[in-house]
mmCIF file of C-alpha atoms in Angstrom:
data_model
loop_
_atom_site.group_PDB
_atom_site.id
_atom_site.type_symbol
_atom_site.label_atom_id
_atom_site.label_comp_id
_atom_site.label_asym_id
_atom_site.label_seq_id
_atom_site.Cartn_x
_atom_site.Cartn_y
_atom_site.Cartn_z
ATOM 1 C CA UNK A 1 4.058 -34.205 -18.321
ATOM 2 C CA UNK A 2 5.818 -37.213 -17.417
ATOM 3 C CA UNK A 3 7.633 -39.141 -19.809
ATOM 4 C CA UNK A 4 5.003 -42.640 -19.807
ATOM 5 C CA UNK A 5 2.024 -40.150 -20.214
ATOM 6 C CA UNK A 6 3.616 -38.554 -23.575
ATOM 7 C CA UNK A 7 4.506 -42.107 -25.039
ATOM 8 C CA UNK A 8 0.879 -42.488 -24.306
ATOM 9 C CA UNK A 9 -0.410 -39.927 -26.345
ATOM 10 C CA UNK A 10 1.915 -40.352 -28.584
ATOM 11 C CA UNK A 11 0.919 -43.651 -29.419
ATOM 12 C CA UNK A 12 -2.664 -43.556 -28.958
ATOM 13 C CA UNK A 13 -5.038 -41.235 -29.458
ATOM 14 C CA UNK A 14 -6.758 -40.895 -26.105
ATOM 15 C CA UNK A 15 -7.324 -37.740 -23.683
ATOM 16 C CA UNK A 16 -7.043 -37.831 -19.831
ATOM 17 C CA UNK A 17 -10.634 -39.281 -19.587
ATOM 18 C CA UNK A 18 -9.397 -42.866 -21.281
ATOM 19 C CA UNK A 19 -6.101 -43.024 -19.651
ATOM 20 C CA UNK A 20 -6.053 -45.850 -16.721
ATOM 21 C CA UNK A 21 -6.797 -43.778 -13.467
ATOM 22 C CA UNK A 22 -3.320 -44.405 -12.020
ATOM 23 C CA UNK A 23 -1.754 -42.233 -15.099
ATOM 24 C CA UNK A 24 -4.110 -39.459 -15.032
ATOM 25 C CA UNK A 25 -3.773 -38.925 -11.318
ATOM 26 C CA UNK A 26 -0.185 -38.818 -12.511
ATOM 27 C CA UNK A 27 -0.649 -36.793 -15.488
ATOM 28 C CA UNK A 28 -3.035 -34.224 -13.144
ATOM 29 C CA UNK A 29 -0.444 -34.195 -10.251
ATOM 30 C CA UNK A 30 2.854 -33.628 -12.589
ATOM 31 C CA UNK A 31 0.848 -30.900 -14.084
ATOM 32 C CA UNK A 32 -0.158 -28.922 -10.820
ATOM 33 C CA UNK A 33 3.789 -29.002 -10.240
ATOM 34 C CA UNK A 34 4.212 -27.215 -13.489
ATOM 35 C CA UNK A 35 1.648 -24.920 -12.665
ATOM 36 C CA UNK A 36 2.509 -24.324 -9.038
ATOM 37 C CA UNK A 37 6.578 -23.669 -10.206
ATOM 38 C CA UNK A 38 5.035 -21.393 -12.907
ATOM 39 C CA UNK A 39 3.194 -19.245 -10.629
ATOM 40 C CA UNK A 40 5.963 -19.142 -8.291
ATOM 41 C CA UNK A 41 8.411 -17.927 -11.240
ATOM 42 C CA UNK A 42 5.796 -15.158 -12.329
ATOM 43 C CA UNK A 43 5.138 -13.758 -8.345
ATOM 44 C CA UNK A 44 8.887 -13.684 -7.943
ATOM 45 C CA UNK A 45 9.746 -11.934 -11.227
ATOM 46 C CA UNK A 46 7.086 -9.716 -10.092
ATOM 47 C CA UNK A 47 8.266 -8.881 -6.676
ATOM 48 C CA UNK A 48 11.666 -8.186 -7.937
ATOM 49 C CA UNK A 49 10.440 -5.832 -10.664
ATOM 50 C CA UNK A 50 7.719 -3.555 -9.063
ATOM 51 C CA UNK A 51 7.779 -1.604 -5.905
ATOM 52 C CA UNK A 52 3.800 -1.578 -6.198
ATOM 53 C CA UNK A 53 3.395 -2.936 -3.206
ATOM 54 C CA UNK A 54 -0.590 -3.300 -3.458
ATOM 55 C CA UNK A 55 -0.480 -4.930 -6.425
ATOM 56 C CA UNK A 56 2.211 -7.256 -6.058
ATOM 57 C CA UNK A 57 0.356 -8.759 -2.945
ATOM 58 C CA UNK A 58 -3.037 -9.148 -4.810
ATOM 59 C CA UNK A 59 -1.028 -10.341 -7.305
ATOM 60 C CA UNK A 60 0.682 -13.419 -4.589
ATOM 61 C CA UNK A 61 -2.954 -14.060 -3.481
ATOM 62 C CA UNK A 62 -4.182 -14.778 -6.892
ATOM 63 C CA UNK A 63 -1.635 -17.111 -7.276
ATOM 64 C CA UNK A 64 -2.292 -18.520 -4.377
ATOM 65 C CA UNK A 65 -5.495 -19.150 -4.474
ATOM 66 C CA UNK A 66 -5.135 -20.590 -8.110
ATOM 67 C CA UNK A 67 -2.951 -23.240 -6.843
ATOM 68 C CA UNK A 68 -4.325 -23.778 -4.028
ATOM 69 C CA UNK A 69 -7.476 -23.996 -5.600
ATOM 70 C CA UNK A 70 -9.248 -22.518 -2.293
ATOM 71 C CA UNK A 71 -12.427 -20.449 -1.838
ATOM 72 C CA UNK A 72 -10.706 -17.278 -0.208
ATOM 73 C CA UNK A 73 -7.454 -15.790 1.056
ATOM 74 C CA UNK A 74 -5.662 -12.918 2.884
ATOM 75 C CA UNK A 75 -2.665 -11.198 3.928
ATOM 76 C CA UNK A 76 -2.608 -10.568 7.575
ATOM 77 C CA UNK A 77 0.146 -8.081 9.170
ATOM 78 C CA UNK A 78 1.071 -6.734 12.584
ATOM 79 C CA UNK A 79 -0.317 -3.919 13.567
ATOM 80 C CA UNK A 80 2.333 -0.817 14.686
ATOM 81 C CA UNK A 81 1.149 -1.289 18.184
ATOM 82 C CA UNK A 82 3.065 -4.706 17.916
ATOM 83 C CA UNK A 83 -0.137 -6.660 19.226
ATOM 84 C CA UNK A 84 -3.026 -6.103 16.553
ATOM 85 C CA UNK A 85 -3.571 -7.508 12.881
ATOM 86 C CA UNK A 86 -5.132 -6.704 10.251
ATOM 87 C CA UNK A 87 -6.105 -7.454 6.915
ATOM 88 C CA UNK A 88 -3.939 -6.011 4.104
ATOM 89 C CA UNK A 89 -5.370 -7.651 0.946
ATOM 90 C CA UNK A 90 -8.196 -10.700 0.471
ATOM 91 C CA UNK A 91 -9.855 -12.579 -1.849
ATOM 92 C CA UNK A 92 -12.908 -14.584 -2.135
ATOM 93 C CA UNK A 93 -16.671 -12.815 -2.100
ATOM 94 C CA UNK A 94 -16.396 -11.422 1.795
ATOM 95 C CA UNK A 95 -12.889 -9.518 0.721
ATOM 96 C CA UNK A 96 -14.233 -6.133 1.181
ATOM 97 C CA UNK A 97 -15.705 -7.200 4.911
ATOM 98 C CA UNK A 98 -12.635 -8.758 6.392
ATOM 99 C CA UNK A 99 -10.467 -5.402 5.600
ATOM 100 C CA UNK A 100 -12.535 -3.536 8.628
ATOM 101 C CA UNK A 101 -11.279 -6.288 10.780
ATOM 102 C CA UNK A 102 -8.739 -6.794 13.576
ATOM 103 C CA UNK A 103 -7.697 -9.319 15.582
ATOM 104 C CA UNK A 104 -5.179 -9.578 18.006
ATOM 105 C CA UNK A 105 -2.177 -11.770 17.934
ATOM 106 C CA UNK A 106 -2.836 -15.528 19.218
ATOM 107 C CA UNK A 107 -6.600 -14.750 17.462
ATOM 108 C CA UNK A 108 -7.280 -17.720 15.462
ATOM 109 C CA UNK A 109 -5.305 -19.977 13.426
ATOM 110 C CA UNK A 110 -3.453 -16.821 11.488
ATOM 111 C CA UNK A 111 -2.758 -14.857 15.065
ATOM 112 C CA UNK A 112 -1.642 -18.446 16.622
ATOM 113 C CA UNK A 113 0.982 -18.832 13.224
ATOM 114 C CA UNK A 114 1.924 -15.186 13.533
ATOM 115 C CA UNK A 115 2.307 -15.503 17.544
ATOM 116 C CA UNK A 116 4.325 -18.545 17.170
ATOM 117 C CA UNK A 117 5.978 -18.298 13.336
ATOM 118 C CA UNK A 118 5.092 -21.887 12.082
ATOM 119 C CA UNK A 119 2.988 -22.996 9.854
ATOM 120 C CA UNK A 120 -0.329 -24.805 9.905
ATOM 121 C CA UNK A 121 -2.564 -26.641 8.095
ATOM 122 C CA UNK A 122 -6.041 -27.300 9.604
ATOM 123 C CA UNK A 123 -7.882 -29.662 7.721
ATOM 124 C CA UNK A 124 -11.221 -29.266 9.962
ATOM 125 C CA UNK A 125 -11.335 -25.569 11.933
ATOM 126 C CA UNK A 126 -14.060 -27.157 14.009
ATOM 127 C CA UNK A 127 -12.299 -29.682 15.926
ATOM 128 C CA UNK A 128 -9.085 -27.378 15.810
ATOM 129 C CA UNK A 129 -9.137 -25.358 19.272
ATOM 130 C CA UNK A 130 -6.739 -22.496 17.582
ATOM 131 C CA UNK A 131 -9.676 -21.651 15.459
ATOM 132 C CA UNK A 132 -11.721 -18.232 16.427
ATOM 133 C CA UNK A 133 -14.900 -18.120 14.537
ATOM 134 C CA UNK A 134 -15.174 -14.339 15.201
ATOM 135 C CA UNK A 135 -14.058 -13.506 11.728
ATOM 136 C CA UNK A 136 -16.104 -15.773 9.553
ATOM 137 C CA UNK A 137 -18.950 -15.290 11.689
ATOM 138 C CA UNK A 138 -19.046 -11.269 11.498
ATOM 139 C CA UNK A 139 -19.019 -11.539 7.696
ATOM 140 C CA UNK A 140 -21.514 -14.523 6.877
ATOM 141 C CA UNK A 141 -18.752 -17.192 6.030
ATOM 142 C CA UNK A 142 -18.292 -20.782 6.696
ATOM 143 C CA UNK A 143 -14.551 -21.666 7.341
ATOM 144 C CA UNK A 144 -13.946 -25.290 6.634
ATOM 145 C CA UNK A 145 -10.235 -25.810 6.426
ATOM 146 C CA UNK A 146 -7.583 -23.671 6.746
ATOM 147 C CA UNK A 147 -3.932 -23.634 5.546
ATOM 148 C CA UNK A 148 -1.731 -20.633 7.057
ATOM 149 C CA UNK A 149 2.090 -19.397 6.503
ATOM 150 C CA UNK A 150 4.124 -16.664 8.786
ATOM 151 C CA UNK A 151 5.887 -14.038 6.409
ATOM 152 C CA UNK A 152 8.922 -13.263 8.100
ATOM 153 C CA UNK A 153 11.899 -10.511 6.893
ATOM 154 C CA UNK A 154 14.827 -12.122 8.541
ATOM 155 C CA UNK A 155 14.248 -13.767 11.866
ATOM 156 C CA UNK A 156 10.535 -11.113 12.418
ATOM 157 C CA UNK A 157 7.188 -12.323 12.125
ATOM 158 C CA UNK A 158 5.646 -9.679 10.332
ATOM 159 C CA UNK A 159 2.237 -11.226 9.514
ATOM 160 C CA UNK A 160 0.664 -14.422 7.772
ATOM 161 C CA UNK A 161 -0.936 -15.704 4.642
ATOM 162 C CA UNK A 162 -3.848 -18.017 4.646
ATOM 163 C CA UNK A 163 -5.905 -19.945 2.103
ATOM 164 C CA UNK A 164 -9.529 -21.203 3.333
ATOM 165 C CA UNK A 165 -11.588 -23.955 1.785
ATOM 166 C CA UNK A 166 -10.392 -26.188 -0.607
ATOM 167 C CA UNK A 167 -12.540 -26.368 -3.747
ATOM 168 C CA UNK A 168 -11.588 -29.951 -5.041
ATOM 169 C CA UNK A 169 -11.209 -32.021 -2.447
ATOM 170 C CA UNK A 170 -11.634 -32.667 1.364
ATOM 171 C CA UNK A 171 -8.465 -30.367 2.718
ATOM 172 C CA UNK A 172 -5.663 -29.016 1.842
ATOM 173 C CA UNK A 173 -2.232 -30.526 1.132
ATOM 174 C CA UNK A 174 0.883 -30.786 2.631
ATOM 175 C CA UNK A 175 2.172 -29.824 -0.698
ATOM 176 C CA UNK A 176 -0.485 -26.815 -0.822
ATOM 177 C CA UNK A 177 0.835 -25.490 2.215
ATOM 178 C CA UNK A 178 4.775 -26.261 1.315
ATOM 179 C CA UNK A 179 3.833 -24.017 -1.616
ATOM 180 C CA UNK A 180 1.887 -21.551 0.348
ATOM 181 C CA UNK A 181 4.894 -20.760 2.941
ATOM 182 C CA UNK A 182 7.134 -19.914 -0.827
ATOM 183 C CA UNK A 183 4.503 -17.046 -1.736
ATOM 184 C CA UNK A 184 4.390 -16.126 2.138
ATOM 185 C CA UNK A 185 8.170 -15.583 1.838
ATOM 186 C CA UNK A 186 7.757 -13.478 -1.717
ATOM 187 C CA UNK A 187 5.420 -11.668 0.145
ATOM 188 C CA UNK A 188 7.472 -10.428 3.135
ATOM 189 C CA UNK A 189 10.114 -9.552 0.689
ATOM 190 C CA UNK A 190 7.587 -7.625 -1.738
ATOM 191 C CA UNK A 191 6.246 -6.015 1.694
ATOM 192 C CA UNK A 192 10.266 -5.130 2.904
ATOM 193 C CA UNK A 193 11.194 -4.177 -0.420
ATOM 194 C CA UNK A 194 8.394 -1.585 -0.462
ATOM 195 C CA UNK A 195 9.215 -0.360 3.278
ATOM 196 C CA UNK A 196 13.029 0.164 2.376
ATOM 197 C CA UNK A 197 11.492 2.237 -1.147
ATOM 198 C CA UNK A 198 9.526 4.084 1.111
ATOM 199 C CA UNK A 199 11.818 5.015 3.819
ATOM 200 C CA UNK A 200 14.348 6.333 0.881
ATOM 201 C CA UNK A 201 11.842 8.656 -0.547
ATOM 202 C CA UNK A 202 9.832 10.027 2.311
ATOM 203 C CA UNK A 203 10.503 12.280 5.303
ATOM 204 C CA UNK A 204 11.294 10.575 8.623
ATOM 205 C CA UNK A 205 9.482 13.453 10.947
ATOM 206 C CA UNK A 206 6.579 14.214 8.719
ATOM 207 C CA UNK A 207 6.043 10.922 6.858
ATOM 208 C CA UNK A 208 5.947 12.962 3.732
ATOM 209 C CA UNK A 209 7.488 12.522 0.221
ATOM 210 C CA UNK A 210 11.409 14.106 0.372
ATOM 211 C CA UNK A 211 12.251 17.072 -1.800
ATOM 212 C CA UNK A 212 14.327 14.632 -3.982
ATOM 213 C CA UNK A 213 11.207 12.382 -4.320
ATOM 214 C CA UNK A 214 9.029 15.377 -5.441
ATOM 215 C CA UNK A 215 11.444 17.129 -7.927
ATOM 216 C CA UNK A 216 11.547 13.709 -9.639
ATOM 217 C CA UNK A 217 7.337 13.210 -9.662
ATOM 218 C CA UNK A 218 6.866 16.687 -10.850
ATOM 219 C CA UNK A 219 8.416 15.884 -13.719
ATOM 220 C CA UNK A 220 6.965 12.796 -14.932
ATOM 221 C CA UNK A 221 3.764 14.378 -13.961
ATOM 222 C CA UNK A 222 4.226 17.349 -15.722
ATOM 223 C CA UNK A 223 5.157 15.176 -18.826
ATOM 224 C CA UNK A 224 2.455 13.225 -18.869
ATOM 225 C CA UNK A 225 0.007 16.241 -18.401
ATOM 226 C CA UNK A 226 1.256 17.624 -21.538
ATOM 227 C CA UNK A 227 1.128 14.392 -23.668
ATOM 228 C CA UNK A 228 -2.345 14.530 -22.122
ATOM 229 C CA UNK A 229 -3.287 18.181 -22.493
ATOM 230 C CA UNK A 230 -4.593 18.290 -19.233
ATOM 231 C CA UNK A 231 -3.650 20.697 -16.370
ATOM 232 C CA UNK A 232 -1.443 20.612 -13.046
ATOM 233 C CA UNK A 233 -0.854 22.619 -10.165
ATOM 234 C CA UNK A 234 2.125 23.037 -7.669
ATOM 235 C CA UNK A 235 1.147 24.677 -4.341
ATOM 236 C CA UNK A 236 3.655 25.426 -2.054
ATOM 237 C CA UNK A 237 2.615 26.345 1.499
ATOM 238 C CA UNK A 238 5.138 27.814 4.638
ATOM 239 C CA UNK A 239 4.028 27.675 7.959
ATOM 240 C CA UNK A 240 3.848 31.367 9.178
ATOM 241 C CA UNK A 241 5.939 32.182 12.491
ATOM 242 C CA UNK A 242 7.434 29.172 12.767
ATOM 243 C CA UNK A 243 10.480 29.999 13.850
ATOM 244 C CA UNK A 244 8.558 31.334 17.169
ATOM 245 C CA UNK A 245 7.267 27.939 17.869
ATOM 246 C CA UNK A 246 10.972 26.753 18.144
ATOM 247 C CA UNK A 247 12.275 29.741 20.160
ATOM 248 C CA UNK A 248 9.580 29.528 22.238
ATOM 249 C CA UNK A 249 8.137 26.450 23.429
ATOM 250 C CA UNK A 250 11.508 24.567 22.141
ATOM 251 C CA UNK A 251 11.780 21.954 18.999
ATOM 252 C CA UNK A 252 9.639 19.540 20.448
ATOM 253 C CA UNK A 253 7.076 21.975 19.398
ATOM 254 C CA UNK A 254 7.629 23.068 16.300
ATOM 255 C CA UNK A 255 7.784 19.335 15.122
ATOM 256 C CA UNK A 256 4.434 18.707 16.417
ATOM 257 C CA UNK A 257 3.270 21.689 14.049
ATOM 258 C CA UNK A 258 4.760 20.194 11.349
ATOM 259 C CA UNK A 259 3.439 16.468 11.843
ATOM 260 C CA UNK A 260 0.083 18.113 12.471
ATOM 261 C CA UNK A 261 0.092 20.084 9.402
ATOM 262 C CA UNK A 262 1.172 16.897 7.789
ATOM 263 C CA UNK A 263 -1.725 15.288 8.932
ATOM 264 C CA UNK A 264 -4.542 17.425 7.580
ATOM 265 C CA UNK A 265 -2.934 17.607 4.410
ATOM 266 C CA UNK A 266 -2.897 13.920 3.930
ATOM 267 C CA UNK A 267 -6.377 13.887 4.999
ATOM 268 C CA UNK A 268 -7.311 16.119 2.563
ATOM 269 C CA UNK A 269 -5.993 15.734 -0.351
ATOM 270 C CA UNK A 270 -6.596 12.789 -2.852
ATOM 271 C CA UNK A 271 -4.716 9.496 -3.502
ATOM 272 C CA UNK A 272 -3.324 10.888 -6.799
ATOM 273 C CA UNK A 273 -1.809 14.500 -4.958
ATOM 274 C CA UNK A 274 1.800 14.255 -4.316
ATOM 275 C CA UNK A 275 2.611 15.980 -0.711
ATOM 276 C CA UNK A 276 6.714 16.124 -0.122
ATOM 277 C CA UNK A 277 8.218 18.640 2.809
ATOM 278 C CA UNK A 278 10.459 20.339 0.444
ATOM 279 C CA UNK A 279 13.174 22.152 3.150
ATOM 280 C CA UNK A 280 12.225 23.212 6.692
ATOM 281 C CA UNK A 281 8.747 24.315 7.473
ATOM 282 C CA UNK A 282 8.354 24.498 3.676
ATOM 283 C CA UNK A 283 5.611 22.242 1.984
ATOM 284 C CA UNK A 284 5.193 21.188 -1.850
ATOM 285 C CA UNK A 285 1.936 20.150 -2.758
ATOM 286 C CA UNK A 286 1.501 18.531 -6.741
ATOM 287 C CA UNK A 287 -2.513 18.556 -7.696
ATOM 288 C CA UNK A 288 -3.228 16.795 -10.873
ATOM 289 C CA UNK A 289 -6.190 17.081 -13.452
ATOM 290 C CA UNK A 290 -7.775 20.245 -11.834
ATOM 291 C CA UNK A 291 -8.063 23.909 -13.356
ATOM 292 C CA UNK A 292 -6.919 27.280 -12.040
ATOM 293 C CA UNK A 293 -10.315 27.632 -10.188
ATOM 294 C CA UNK A 294 -10.141 24.416 -8.357
ATOM 295 C CA UNK A 295 -6.740 24.246 -7.170
ATOM 296 C CA UNK A 296 -7.627 27.808 -6.205
ATOM 297 C CA UNK A 297 -10.065 26.692 -4.274
ATOM 298 C CA UNK A 298 -8.169 23.293 -2.997
ATOM 299 C CA UNK A 299 -5.630 25.489 -1.843
ATOM 300 C CA UNK A 300 -8.029 28.272 0.370
ATOM 301 C CA UNK A 301 -9.831 24.929 1.490
ATOM 302 C CA UNK A 302 -5.906 23.593 2.916
ATOM 303 C CA UNK A 303 -4.975 27.027 4.043
ATOM 304 C CA UNK A 304 -8.735 27.430 5.904
ATOM 305 C CA UNK A 305 -8.702 23.855 7.854
ATOM 306 C CA UNK A 306 -4.820 24.430 8.575
ATOM 307 C CA UNK A 307 -5.953 28.061 10.457
ATOM 308 C CA UNK A 308 -8.464 25.566 12.640
ATOM 309 C CA UNK A 309 -5.662 23.327 13.662
ATOM 310 C CA UNK A 310 -3.836 24.588 17.077
ATOM 311 C CA UNK A 311 -2.083 22.904 19.842
ATOM 312 C CA UNK A 312 -2.229 23.591 23.215
ATOM 313 C CA UNK A 313 1.083 23.949 25.291
ATOM 314 C CA UNK A 314 0.813 25.379 29.424
ATOM 315 C CA UNK A 315 -2.850 25.857 29.600
ATOM 316 C CA UNK A 316 -2.457 28.207 25.844
ATOM 317 C CA UNK A 317 -3.648 26.886 22.539
ATOM 318 C CA UNK A 318 -1.557 28.454 19.931
ATOM 319 C CA UNK A 319 -2.672 29.170 16.027
ATOM 320 C CA UNK A 320 -1.517 27.632 12.824
ATOM 321 C CA UNK A 321 -1.417 29.571 9.634
ATOM 322 C CA UNK A 322 -0.030 29.225 6.236
ATOM 323 C CA UNK A 323 0.883 31.363 3.660
ATOM 324 C CA UNK A 324 0.089 29.767 0.117
ATOM 325 C CA UNK A 325 1.912 30.207 -3.004
ATOM 326 C CA UNK A 326 -0.057 28.666 -6.530
ATOM 327 C CA UNK A 327 1.149 28.157 -9.946
ATOM 328 C CA UNK A 328 -0.357 26.191 -13.218
ATOM 329 C CA UNK A 329 0.521 24.337 -16.112
ATOM 330 C CA UNK A 330 -0.461 25.805 -18.715
ATOM 331 C CA UNK A 331 -0.842 29.605 -17.131
ATOM 332 C CA UNK A 332 1.842 29.886 -15.058
ATOM 333 C CA UNK A 333 4.886 28.061 -17.215
ATOM 334 C CA UNK A 334 5.543 24.829 -19.252
ATOM 335 C CA UNK A 335 8.410 23.428 -17.666
ATOM 336 C CA UNK A 336 9.153 22.206 -13.470
ATOM 337 C CA UNK A 337 11.844 25.021 -13.199
ATOM 338 C CA UNK A 338 9.813 27.886 -14.117
ATOM 339 C CA UNK A 339 6.630 26.147 -12.625
ATOM 340 C CA UNK A 340 8.123 26.196 -9.211
ATOM 341 C CA UNK A 341 9.898 29.266 -9.163
ATOM 342 C CA UNK A 342 6.488 31.198 -9.903
ATOM 343 C CA UNK A 343 4.903 29.046 -7.285
ATOM 344 C CA UNK A 344 7.596 30.285 -4.884
ATOM 345 C CA UNK A 345 7.496 33.880 -6.201
ATOM 346 C CA UNK A 346 4.062 33.464 -5.314
ATOM 347 C CA UNK A 347 4.284 31.989 -1.688
ATOM 348 C CA UNK A 348 6.905 35.077 -1.015
ATOM 349 C CA UNK A 349 3.773 37.518 -2.051
ATOM 350 C CA UNK A 350 1.625 35.789 0.611
ATOM 351 C CA UNK A 351 4.037 36.640 3.170
ATOM 352 C CA UNK A 352 4.590 40.001 1.928
ATOM 353 C CA UNK A 353 0.758 40.827 2.200
ATOM 354 C CA UNK A 354 0.406 39.679 5.462
ATOM 355 C CA UNK A 355 0.536 35.994 5.786
ATOM 356 C CA UNK A 356 -2.478 33.109 5.957
ATOM 357 C CA UNK A 357 -3.431 33.973 2.856
ATOM 358 C CA UNK A 358 -3.210 32.077 -1.048
ATOM 359 C CA UNK A 359 -1.570 33.848 -4.046
ATOM 360 C CA UNK A 360 -1.586 33.052 -7.074
ATOM 361 C CA UNK A 361 1.557 33.182 -9.709
ATOM 362 C CA UNK A 362 1.271 35.952 -11.981
ATOM 363 C CA UNK A 363 1.482 34.674 -15.847
#
């Protein structure tokens, strides 16, 4: 709040509605600057304290939408192919619908921003040749004006953040674009932090979590299971005859088998379950909040899905199977070391029993 406005308020019991128009505008402008700075500080603190990418980006969008008085907003990222763009996060009544739409780099204002790395303020999109109505028309949304800023990691453009349709004015201002660029920088930093963290805790070949992360997560999940009195399962599986894949066809085929099995597990399990490459051809899974019979059912289903998977080489189809060991908290053990060791012993029993089967740890 500026000094003149403070003085007027202190010496005359008038509210904003009774201040002279120029002073009222000055007050609102100053309050807007305070709100923008406050939002940016909150977002910066969140980016520096959290590795939850989804939560951080949604918070950035909420703040960007609020301080620019926008009707909708979105964060758009480059796809892995380097040519397409997809909606990572969005706000507004059509948020869920736009997430299924892909753009090409250069398509629309956001695509143009990603292509050129330059922010854009478009006060009337109908008069802007860079605007593409495809997304808006496909979700029955009317775009009037757009502010869009590129997201950069060092010199590399990874996407863009945009706000659409200023609600309390004819269009977005230069100040709106300036704060949007600041939010874009924070969004890019959040994505890069999440990427680096993921690299540190995942296996490069399979994309599964690492051995170390699995052990740390098991400790935390077991503590949570004890506190909430909920069951927990550890599933260990080993790819049968894996050495023969490498010896007969080379390590590239062995790598393909590992990736194929990993993809099956990712598609078949819940987001709350943790899958890790524990070592070599051994994969470990934590199943949360499933009892013994449910965990056994899931383990057998995974084994059957992997058994149905095969790879082709030299005109031949090679089947893949796994042996599986299952241990449960609280039935099998009450600490992470014993829980894992019991699953490992059950896995060894499955191997000795002819492979391609599930064995449950003895109580």
